Amino acid sequence: MGSDSTAEDNAEQKLRLIAKCVVAGVALGLSIWGIHAVGLSETLELWVRNKKKKPIRVYMDGCFDMMHYGHCNALRQARALGDQLVVGVVSDVEITANKGPPVTPLHERMIMVQAVKWVDEVIPDAPYAITEDFMKKLFDEYNIDYIIHGDDPCLLPDGTDAYALAKRAGRFKQIKRTEGVSSTDIVGRMLLCVRERSLNENRNHSSLQRQFSHGHSQKFDDGVTTSGTRISHFLPTSRRIVQFSNGKGPKPDSRIVYIDGAFDLFHAGHVEILRLARELGDFLLVGIHTDQTVSAKKGSHRPIMNLHERSLSVLACRYVDEVIIGAPLEVSKDTITTFNISLVVHGTVAESDDFQLENDNPYAVPISMGIFKVIESPLDITTTTIIRRIVANHEAYEKRNEKKAASEKKYYEEKTFVSDD
């Protein structure tokens, strides 16, 4: 750090010296012609300062299919390596050709990426592999300084590294992969859910949610475990929660809007309703229900993502200011008073219509207080929508998972072999 600072200071001193020499030369020339050079020195000084403050722009691309907190953490790390983060979202066609069909189409993936608080700019239809032409476009048109990717393999169908060109150009930087989750893993959890329900429809099994949270695999009567499915090994830490948090509370006169839910398999429908909710006030507080609450309402196979996984996904959204991790189902008078809530909202598209119940309505208190509002959901997407997409094409997704697992295994075996030489 010290040597870098010294080098920067020396470079700035050289720029200033050159600027002064230029000023002196131009001033002398202008004085010969009788032209006054007032302000020329200040202009060049400003140019030197702007030159020094040129933002470092970094680029990261990805499919961002079934976007989760691992993707968000990667984008957070990438943003920390520069001043501006530009994100390329790979097209549906490219994903299908290289990995298999995506679960979420491009327009939904664009909504998800644009909503991440660390993203400054998004490029749609980015190529899966960094080609010479696209790399030149990044450097020349988008003024990218570095291309970023995780330390996990990103292989083309022929087994080659998708970032080989960027690495050879010396413009590649690597970040640490977030362990314990991937899109492949989440698809696997849903396939496990489908398989468990179809094979054991009338039998009493422990909640899949518990298995997901504690890392156990489901075993069936034939002694077979679900192959290729990694159950969540996510271990939440206060440090990770702080990294995702805004770190700022509401002002004394802020209009605080509250919305609650499971927010399982955080998707574009969630993002859009959060965007609208945020527009109704100055501070958006999101209540995230416990795993037990979600299981009781939606069945033992839910949630797919555990409480802390869901919390991080919501925290990464730029429209969210704060979350209540493990919020109660009922919005009580105490909750409203404690958090100084001005308005409680609910979307029209939801898996539960509790807000319409006459009895046992969890929103009875805010309704009676006149601070409850139903807002029109922009997208007709729910967590069940995502699960149905997987179920409808589960064979293709199983093959996709197996293909990725095989390519990663080969990559690491070759890497180990090389390092052992």
Tab-separated table of C-alpha atoms in Angstrom:
chain	number	residue	atom	x	y	z
A	1	MET	CA	0.000	0.000	0.000
A	2	GLY	CA	2.824	2.446	0.918
A	3	SER	CA	4.737	1.860	-2.303
A	4	ASP	CA	1.557	2.315	-4.378
A	5	SER	CA	0.844	5.624	-2.615
A	6	THR	CA	4.404	6.838	-3.202
A	7	ALA	CA	4.210	5.899	-6.863
A	8	GLU	CA	0.922	7.781	-7.240
A	9	ASP	CA	2.372	10.871	-5.546
A	10	ASN	CA	5.434	10.787	-7.819
A	11	ALA	CA	3.225	10.422	-10.885
A	12	GLU	CA	1.065	13.350	-9.806
A	13	GLN	CA	4.137	15.524	-9.166
A	14	LYS	CA	5.393	14.712	-12.670
A	15	LEU	CA	2.009	15.643	-14.157
A	16	ARG	CA	2.017	18.922	-12.255
A	17	LEU	CA	5.568	19.693	-13.393
A	18	ILE	CA	4.627	18.983	-17.013
A	19	ALA	CA	1.491	21.114	-16.634
A	20	LYS	CA	3.520	24.020	-15.246
A	21	CYS	CA	6.036	23.750	-18.082
A	22	VAL	CA	3.205	23.725	-20.607
A	23	VAL	CA	1.586	26.707	-18.889
A	24	ALA	CA	4.865	28.623	-18.912
A	25	GLY	CA	5.486	27.834	-22.589
A	26	VAL	CA	1.962	28.701	-23.675
A	27	ALA	CA	1.935	31.850	-21.529
A	28	LEU	CA	5.222	32.971	-23.091
A	29	GLY	CA	3.866	32.336	-26.567
A	30	LEU	CA	0.647	34.155	-25.836
A	31	SER	CA	2.494	37.120	-24.272
A	32	ILE	CA	4.523	37.517	-27.440
A	33	TRP	CA	1.239	37.881	-29.309
A	34	GLY	CA	-0.136	40.144	-26.598
A	35	ILE	CA	-2.757	37.660	-25.365
A	36	HIS	CA	-3.384	37.408	-21.612
A	37	ALA	CA	-3.362	33.838	-20.196
A	38	VAL	CA	-5.550	34.345	-17.116
A	39	GLY	CA	-7.072	31.061	-15.904
A	40	LEU	CA	-4.939	28.802	-18.094
A	41	SER	CA	-2.969	27.507	-15.116
A	42	GLU	CA	-6.165	26.758	-13.189
A	43	THR	CA	-7.633	24.904	-16.169
A	44	LEU	CA	-4.608	22.643	-16.509
A	45	GLU	CA	-4.514	22.069	-12.761
A	46	LEU	CA	-8.130	20.924	-12.950
A	47	TRP	CA	-7.217	18.584	-15.813
A	48	VAL	CA	-4.483	17.041	-13.662
A	49	ARG	CA	-6.903	16.455	-10.791
A	50	ASN	CA	-9.527	14.906	-13.078
A	51	LYS	CA	-6.846	12.722	-14.637
A	52	LYS	CA	-5.939	11.383	-11.237
A	53	LYS	CA	-9.581	10.758	-10.272
A	54	LYS	CA	-10.514	8.715	-13.358
A	55	PRO	CA	-12.774	5.938	-12.006
A	56	ILE	CA	-11.635	2.341	-12.260
A	57	ARG	CA	-14.304	0.435	-14.161
A	58	VAL	CA	-14.551	-3.311	-13.687
A	59	TYR	CA	-16.603	-5.817	-15.656
A	60	MET	CA	-18.182	-9.030	-14.497
A	61	ASP	CA	-20.480	-11.253	-16.500
A	62	GLY	CA	-22.628	-14.247	-15.776
A	63	CYS	CA	-25.852	-16.080	-16.456
A	64	PHE	CA	-27.331	-14.993	-13.107
A	65	ASP	CA	-29.963	-17.697	-13.491
A	66	MET	CA	-31.947	-18.394	-10.310
A	67	MET	CA	-30.126	-15.412	-8.840
A	68	HIS	CA	-29.111	-15.927	-5.212
A	69	TYR	CA	-26.980	-14.412	-2.457
A	70	GLY	CA	-23.851	-16.091	-3.898
A	71	HIS	CA	-24.244	-14.060	-7.097
A	72	CYS	CA	-24.809	-10.937	-5.016
A	73	ASN	CA	-21.709	-11.579	-2.934
A	74	ALA	CA	-19.663	-12.005	-6.116
A	75	LEU	CA	-20.933	-8.659	-7.406
A	76	ARG	CA	-20.137	-7.068	-4.046
A	77	GLN	CA	-16.554	-8.347	-4.215
A	78	ALA	CA	-16.198	-7.249	-7.842
A	79	ARG	CA	-17.423	-3.736	-7.027
A	80	ALA	CA	-14.812	-3.502	-4.254
A	81	LEU	CA	-12.068	-3.907	-6.884
A	82	GLY	CA	-13.063	-0.726	-8.692
A	83	ASP	CA	-15.159	2.416	-8.595
A	84	GLN	CA	-17.851	1.354	-11.070
A	85	LEU	CA	-19.185	-2.125	-11.781
A	86	VAL	CA	-20.493	-3.007	-15.235
A	87	VAL	CA	-22.281	-6.360	-15.442
A	88	GLY	CA	-22.858	-8.414	-18.562
A	89	VAL	CA	-25.916	-10.697	-18.525
A	90	VAL	CA	-25.537	-13.685	-20.854
A	91	SER	CA	-28.307	-14.254	-23.410
A	92	ASP	CA	-30.785	-17.142	-23.255
A	93	VAL	CA	-29.367	-18.576	-26.491
A	94	GLU	CA	-25.786	-18.576	-25.189
A	95	ILE	CA	-26.804	-20.192	-21.886
A	96	THR	CA	-28.737	-22.935	-23.680
A	97	ALA	CA	-25.800	-23.651	-25.969
A	98	ASN	CA	-23.229	-23.815	-23.175
A	99	LYS	CA	-25.098	-25.033	-20.096
A	100	GLY	CA	-28.656	-26.004	-20.950
A	101	PRO	CA	-31.935	-24.067	-20.769
A	102	PRO	CA	-32.117	-21.232	-18.227
A	103	VAL	CA	-34.845	-21.285	-15.579
A	104	THR	CA	-35.414	-17.529	-15.762
A	105	PRO	CA	-35.534	-15.670	-19.114
A	106	LEU	CA	-33.273	-12.719	-19.898
A	107	HIS	CA	-35.756	-9.952	-19.027
A	108	GLU	CA	-36.240	-11.396	-15.535
A	109	ARG	CA	-32.501	-11.839	-15.053
A	110	MET	CA	-31.955	-8.221	-16.123
A	111	ILE	CA	-34.428	-7.033	-13.474
A	112	MET	CA	-32.579	-9.058	-10.846
A	113	VAL	CA	-29.094	-7.811	-11.740
A	114	GLN	CA	-30.150	-4.163	-12.089
A	115	ALA	CA	-31.650	-4.341	-8.599
A	116	VAL	CA	-28.394	-5.383	-6.902
A	117	LYS	CA	-27.087	-2.436	-4.885
A	118	TRP	CA	-23.461	-2.807	-6.041
A	119	VAL	CA	-24.220	-2.738	-9.802
A	120	ASP	CA	-23.744	0.532	-11.717
A	121	GLU	CA	-24.437	-0.518	-15.302
A	122	VAL	CA	-25.789	-3.605	-17.100
A	123	ILE	CA	-25.057	-4.967	-20.586
A	124	PRO	CA	-27.745	-7.338	-21.937
A	125	ASP	CA	-27.038	-10.303	-24.232
A	126	ALA	CA	-23.380	-10.598	-23.230
A	127	PRO	CA	-21.474	-13.523	-24.783
A	128	TYR	CA	-20.748	-16.578	-22.642
A	129	ALA	CA	-17.063	-16.471	-23.593
A	130	ILE	CA	-14.853	-13.373	-23.717
A	131	THR	CA	-13.877	-13.157	-27.397
A	132	GLU	CA	-11.214	-10.877	-28.884
A	133	ASP	CA	-13.871	-8.607	-30.403
A	134	PHE	CA	-15.957	-8.367	-27.255
A	135	MET	CA	-12.904	-7.765	-25.074
A	136	LYS	CA	-11.842	-4.920	-27.375
A	137	LYS	CA	-15.381	-3.509	-27.123
A	138	LEU	CA	-15.205	-3.635	-23.331
A	139	PHE	CA	-11.883	-1.816	-23.248
A	140	ASP	CA	-12.620	0.763	-25.973
A	141	GLU	CA	-16.364	1.470	-25.705
A	142	TYR	CA	-17.110	0.707	-22.066
A	143	ASN	CA	-13.707	1.873	-20.746
A	144	ILE	CA	-13.271	-1.308	-18.710
A	145	ASP	CA	-10.017	-1.608	-16.793
A	146	TYR	CA	-10.363	-5.158	-15.486
A	147	ILE	CA	-12.478	-8.251	-16.125
A	148	ILE	CA	-13.539	-10.089	-12.969
A	149	HIS	CA	-14.579	-13.666	-12.274
A	150	GLY	CA	-14.674	-16.081	-9.368
A	151	ASP	CA	-12.124	-18.781	-8.631
A	152	ASP	CA	-14.601	-21.464	-9.752
A	153	PRO	CA	-14.178	-22.859	-13.284
A	154	CYS	CA	-16.089	-21.345	-16.201
A	155	LEU	CA	-15.585	-23.800	-19.038
A	156	LEU	CA	-16.718	-23.799	-22.646
A	157	PRO	CA	-18.171	-26.993	-24.203
A	158	ASP	CA	-14.681	-27.873	-25.506
A	159	GLY	CA	-13.281	-27.700	-21.965
A	160	THR	CA	-11.321	-24.470	-22.415
A	161	ASP	CA	-11.351	-21.508	-20.033
A	162	ALA	CA	-13.921	-18.844	-21.015
A	163	TYR	CA	-11.610	-16.123	-19.593
A	164	ALA	CA	-8.345	-17.264	-21.169
A	165	LEU	CA	-8.020	-14.168	-23.393
A	166	ALA	CA	-8.581	-11.730	-20.532
A	167	LYS	CA	-5.969	-13.533	-18.446
A	168	ARG	CA	-3.423	-13.406	-21.274
A	169	ALA	CA	-4.103	-9.689	-21.714
A	170	GLY	CA	-3.212	-9.100	-18.061
A	171	ARG	CA	-6.604	-7.479	-17.422
A	172	PHE	CA	-8.154	-10.242	-15.321
A	173	LYS	CA	-8.810	-10.229	-11.575
A	174	GLN	CA	-10.169	-13.076	-9.493
A	175	ILE	CA	-12.528	-13.079	-6.542
A	176	LYS	CA	-13.413	-15.806	-4.083
A	177	ARG	CA	-16.420	-17.966	-4.842
A	178	THR	CA	-19.192	-18.015	-2.240
A	179	GLU	CA	-19.284	-21.581	-0.971
A	180	GLY	CA	-22.485	-23.403	-0.110
A	181	VAL	CA	-24.740	-22.241	-2.916
A	182	SER	CA	-25.049	-22.193	-6.708
A	183	SER	CA	-27.861	-22.129	-9.237
A	184	THR	CA	-27.142	-25.800	-9.896
A	185	ASP	CA	-27.485	-26.480	-6.179
A	186	ILE	CA	-30.826	-24.650	-5.924
A	187	VAL	CA	-32.237	-26.476	-8.953
A	188	GLY	CA	-31.049	-29.681	-7.290
A	189	ARG	CA	-32.920	-28.804	-4.103
A	190	MET	CA	-36.146	-28.374	-6.066
A	191	LEU	CA	-35.610	-31.625	-7.951
A	192	LEU	CA	-35.021	-33.329	-4.622
A	193	CYS	CA	-38.272	-31.817	-3.399
A	194	VAL	CA	-40.167	-33.138	-6.441
A	195	ARG	CA	-38.607	-36.591	-6.165
A	196	GLU	CA	-39.270	-36.833	-2.446
A	197	ARG	CA	-42.918	-35.854	-2.857
A	198	SER	CA	-43.535	-38.226	-5.769
A	199	LEU	CA	-41.908	-41.262	-4.127
A	200	ASN	CA	-43.206	-40.649	-0.635
A	201	GLU	CA	-46.479	-38.828	-1.103
A	202	ASN	CA	-48.258	-40.565	1.756
A	203	ARG	CA	-45.333	-41.015	4.134
A	204	ASN	CA	-44.285	-38.742	6.945
A	205	HIS	CA	-40.740	-37.491	6.282
A	206	SER	CA	-38.786	-34.834	8.099
A	207	SER	CA	-39.112	-31.408	6.584
A	208	LEU	CA	-36.924	-30.771	3.560
A	209	GLN	CA	-36.443	-27.314	4.977
A	210	ARG	CA	-34.712	-28.876	7.996
A	211	GLN	CA	-32.536	-30.978	5.696
A	212	PHE	CA	-31.603	-27.887	3.672
A	213	SER	CA	-30.710	-25.931	6.802
A	214	HIS	CA	-28.707	-28.697	8.469
A	215	GLY	CA	-27.051	-30.378	5.493
A	216	HIS	CA	-28.666	-33.840	5.397
A	217	SER	CA	-29.503	-35.782	2.233
A	218	GLN	CA	-32.831	-37.517	1.699
A	219	LYS	CA	-32.503	-41.314	1.540
A	220	PHE	CA	-35.161	-43.479	-0.035
A	221	ASP	CA	-36.249	-47.078	0.509
A	222	ASP	CA	-33.995	-48.369	-2.253
A	223	GLY	CA	-30.976	-46.968	-0.458
A	224	VAL	CA	-30.306	-44.374	-3.144
A	225	THR	CA	-29.568	-40.743	-2.368
A	226	THR	CA	-30.239	-38.004	-4.854
A	227	SER	CA	-27.087	-37.747	-6.931
A	228	GLY	CA	-25.639	-34.414	-7.867
A	229	THR	CA	-27.701	-32.517	-5.320
A	230	ARG	CA	-25.821	-30.501	-2.720
A	231	ILE	CA	-27.903	-29.506	0.268
A	232	SER	CA	-27.313	-26.070	1.783
A	233	HIS	CA	-24.237	-25.852	3.995
A	234	PHE	CA	-24.642	-22.108	4.433
A	235	LEU	CA	-23.345	-20.847	7.759
A	236	PRO	CA	-24.419	-17.255	8.403
A	237	THR	CA	-22.021	-14.875	10.130
A	238	SER	CA	-22.569	-11.393	11.485
A	239	ARG	CA	-19.768	-10.172	9.218
A	240	ARG	CA	-21.569	-11.315	6.062
A	241	ILE	CA	-24.804	-9.708	7.204
A	242	VAL	CA	-22.932	-6.443	7.860
A	243	GLN	CA	-21.348	-6.621	4.397
A	244	PHE	CA	-24.811	-6.794	2.820
A	245	SER	CA	-26.435	-4.194	5.084
A	246	ASN	CA	-26.756	-0.487	4.345
A	247	GLY	CA	-25.625	0.356	7.837
A	248	LYS	CA	-27.995	3.311	8.037
A	249	GLY	CA	-31.222	3.617	9.952
A	250	PRO	CA	-34.215	5.809	9.162
A	251	LYS	CA	-34.219	9.512	9.968
A	252	PRO	CA	-36.552	10.738	12.739
A	253	ASP	CA	-39.037	12.077	10.186
A	254	SER	CA	-38.741	9.192	7.671
A	255	ARG	CA	-41.893	7.608	6.282
A	256	ILE	CA	-41.221	3.908	6.950
A	257	VAL	CA	-42.950	1.387	4.691
A	258	TYR	CA	-43.218	-2.251	5.806
A	259	ILE	CA	-43.729	-5.339	3.648
A	260	ASP	CA	-43.336	-8.940	4.748
A	261	GLY	CA	-43.220	-12.424	3.258
A	262	ALA	CA	-41.159	-15.561	2.728
A	263	PHE	CA	-39.161	-14.197	-0.255
A	264	ASP	CA	-38.159	-17.762	-1.094
A	265	LEU	CA	-36.178	-18.224	-4.332
A	266	PHE	CA	-35.896	-14.423	-4.564
A	267	HIS	CA	-37.126	-13.544	-8.057
A	268	ALA	CA	-38.092	-10.659	-10.354
A	269	GLY	CA	-41.640	-10.534	-8.963
A	270	HIS	CA	-40.202	-9.886	-5.498
A	271	VAL	CA	-37.883	-7.189	-6.823
A	272	GLU	CA	-40.634	-5.297	-8.616
A	273	ILE	CA	-43.024	-5.241	-5.653
A	274	LEU	CA	-40.163	-4.050	-3.420
A	275	ARG	CA	-39.424	-1.275	-5.918
A	276	LEU	CA	-43.018	-0.059	-5.786
A	277	ALA	CA	-43.135	-0.343	-1.999
A	278	ARG	CA	-39.974	1.770	-1.669
A	279	GLU	CA	-41.526	4.505	-3.796
A	280	LEU	CA	-44.287	4.929	-1.193
A	281	GLY	CA	-41.918	6.177	1.500
A	282	ASP	CA	-38.392	7.131	2.528
A	283	PHE	CA	-37.323	3.852	4.149
A	284	LEU	CA	-38.314	0.276	3.242
A	285	LEU	CA	-38.357	-2.285	6.046
A	286	VAL	CA	-38.837	-5.903	4.963
A	287	GLY	CA	-40.012	-8.643	7.318
A	288	ILE	CA	-38.775	-12.136	6.420
A	289	HIS	CA	-40.725	-15.027	7.885
A	290	THR	CA	-39.038	-17.911	9.706
A	291	ASP	CA	-38.543	-21.326	8.117
A	292	GLN	CA	-41.108	-22.753	10.537
A	293	THR	CA	-43.716	-20.153	9.547
A	294	VAL	CA	-43.163	-20.802	5.842
A	295	SER	CA	-43.338	-24.596	6.317
A	296	ALA	CA	-46.561	-24.301	8.300
A	297	LYS	CA	-48.206	-22.201	5.567
A	298	LYS	CA	-46.799	-23.803	2.408
A	299	GLY	CA	-45.908	-27.379	3.349
A	300	SER	CA	-42.938	-29.304	4.716
A	301	HIS	CA	-41.054	-29.073	1.401
A	302	ARG	CA	-40.759	-25.296	1.739
A	303	PRO	CA	-38.882	-23.016	1.984
A	304	ILE	CA	-36.265	-24.045	-0.576
A	305	MET	CA	-33.841	-21.426	0.820
A	306	ASN	CA	-33.401	-21.120	4.569
A	307	LEU	CA	-34.035	-17.947	6.566
A	308	HIS	CA	-30.530	-16.487	6.404
A	309	GLU	CA	-30.134	-17.254	2.701
A	310	ARG	CA	-33.417	-15.474	2.005
A	311	SER	CA	-32.400	-12.551	4.213
A	312	LEU	CA	-29.154	-11.943	2.335
A	313	SER	CA	-30.903	-12.011	-1.051
A	314	VAL	CA	-33.379	-9.367	0.129
A	315	LEU	CA	-30.649	-7.247	1.759
A	316	ALA	CA	-28.721	-7.130	-1.516
A	317	CYS	CA	-31.671	-5.430	-3.241
A	318	ARG	CA	-31.102	-1.695	-3.747
A	319	TYR	CA	-34.728	-0.872	-2.861
A	320	VAL	CA	-34.436	-2.398	0.630
A	321	ASP	CA	-33.125	-0.375	3.563
A	322	GLU	CA	-33.432	-2.920	6.371
A	323	VAL	CA	-34.822	-6.382	7.120
A	324	ILE	CA	-36.310	-8.095	10.145
A	325	ILE	CA	-34.803	-11.587	10.151
A	326	GLY	CA	-37.506	-13.937	11.394
A	327	ALA	CA	-40.424	-11.505	11.391
A	328	PRO	CA	-43.687	-12.709	12.965
A	329	LEU	CA	-46.562	-13.568	10.646
A	330	GLU	CA	-48.891	-11.167	12.413
A	331	VAL	CA	-48.161	-7.458	12.045
A	332	SER	CA	-48.891	-6.380	15.602
A	333	LYS	CA	-49.360	-2.998	17.218
A	334	ASP	CA	-46.063	-3.568	19.034
A	335	THR	CA	-44.232	-4.152	15.738
A	336	ILE	CA	-45.726	-1.006	14.219
A	337	THR	CA	-44.786	1.097	17.261
A	338	THR	CA	-41.298	-0.382	17.722
A	339	PHE	CA	-40.259	0.282	14.129
A	340	ASN	CA	-42.294	3.489	13.720
A	341	ILE	CA	-44.051	2.031	10.661
A	342	SER	CA	-46.151	4.508	8.664
A	343	LEU	CA	-47.550	2.134	6.048
A	344	VAL	CA	-47.923	-1.658	5.659
A	345	VAL	CA	-48.219	-2.916	2.072
A	346	HIS	CA	-49.015	-6.177	0.293
A	347	GLY	CA	-48.928	-7.128	-3.392
A	348	THR	CA	-51.857	-8.461	-5.413
A	349	VAL	CA	-49.807	-11.413	-6.689
A	350	ALA	CA	-48.930	-13.660	-3.768
A	351	GLU	CA	-49.099	-17.307	-2.770
A	352	SER	CA	-51.251	-16.399	0.209
A	353	ASP	CA	-54.415	-14.314	0.372
A	354	ASP	CA	-54.267	-13.885	4.158
A	355	PHE	CA	-54.770	-10.149	3.743
A	356	GLN	CA	-58.312	-10.851	2.471
A	357	LEU	CA	-59.394	-13.052	5.384
A	358	GLU	CA	-62.140	-11.925	7.738
A	359	ASN	CA	-60.793	-14.015	10.630
A	360	ASP	CA	-57.166	-14.542	11.664
A	361	ASN	CA	-56.013	-11.855	9.257
A	362	PRO	CA	-52.333	-11.135	10.058
A	363	TYR	CA	-52.856	-7.557	8.840
A	364	ALA	CA	-55.912	-6.872	11.002
A	365	VAL	CA	-54.104	-4.277	13.135
A	366	PRO	CA	-52.706	-2.100	10.310
A	367	ILE	CA	-56.072	-2.397	8.519
A	368	SER	CA	-57.873	-1.142	11.646
A	369	MET	CA	-55.360	1.701	11.934
A	370	GLY	CA	-55.922	2.749	8.316
A	371	ILE	CA	-52.274	2.221	7.362
A	372	PHE	CA	-52.645	-0.890	5.170
A	373	LYS	CA	-52.424	-0.665	1.377
A	374	VAL	CA	-52.646	-3.304	-1.368
A	375	ILE	CA	-50.449	-2.445	-4.358
A	376	GLU	CA	-50.721	-3.894	-7.848
A	377	SER	CA	-47.944	-6.412	-8.500
A	378	PRO	CA	-46.128	-5.588	-11.775
A	379	LEU	CA	-45.265	-9.229	-12.555
A	380	ASP	CA	-47.350	-12.377	-12.229
A	381	ILE	CA	-44.502	-14.449	-10.767
A	382	THR	CA	-44.373	-16.365	-7.497
A	383	THR	CA	-41.982	-18.893	-5.976
A	384	THR	CA	-44.369	-21.612	-7.164
A	385	THR	CA	-43.970	-20.250	-10.717
A	386	ILE	CA	-40.229	-20.890	-10.530
A	387	ILE	CA	-40.697	-24.375	-9.075
A	388	ARG	CA	-43.200	-25.261	-11.815
A	389	ARG	CA	-40.674	-24.242	-14.467
A	390	ILE	CA	-38.226	-26.716	-12.977
A	391	VAL	CA	-40.831	-29.486	-12.696
A	392	ALA	CA	-42.042	-28.963	-16.278
A	393	ASN	CA	-38.540	-29.473	-17.647
A	394	HIS	CA	-36.893	-31.433	-14.845
A	395	GLU	CA	-35.150	-33.929	-17.158
A	396	ALA	CA	-33.314	-31.125	-18.967
A	397	TYR	CA	-32.269	-29.556	-15.664
A	398	GLU	CA	-31.074	-32.890	-14.263
A	399	LYS	CA	-28.907	-33.353	-17.359
A	400	ARG	CA	-27.646	-29.760	-16.979
A	401	ASN	CA	-26.689	-30.421	-13.346
A	402	GLU	CA	-24.920	-33.673	-14.243
A	403	LYS	CA	-23.081	-31.962	-17.122
A	404	LYS	CA	-21.829	-29.142	-14.891
A	405	ALA	CA	-20.801	-31.529	-12.105
A	406	ALA	CA	-18.807	-33.644	-14.578
A	407	SER	CA	-17.031	-30.638	-16.143
A	408	GLU	CA	-16.118	-29.209	-12.720
A	409	LYS	CA	-14.795	-32.595	-11.573
A	410	LYS	CA	-12.613	-32.865	-14.692
A	411	TYR	CA	-11.365	-29.290	-14.256
A	412	TYR	CA	-10.290	-29.826	-10.650
A	413	GLU	CA	-8.712	-33.215	-11.407
A	414	GLU	CA	-6.586	-31.662	-14.162
A	415	LYS	CA	-5.740	-28.698	-11.912
A	416	THR	CA	-4.633	-31.049	-9.134
A	417	PHE	CA	-2.604	-33.134	-11.560
A	418	VAL	CA	-0.789	-30.065	-12.872
A	419	SER	CA	-0.074	-28.696	-9.394
A	420	ASP	CA	1.331	-32.043	-8.261
A	421	ASP	CA	4.034	-32.011	-10.992
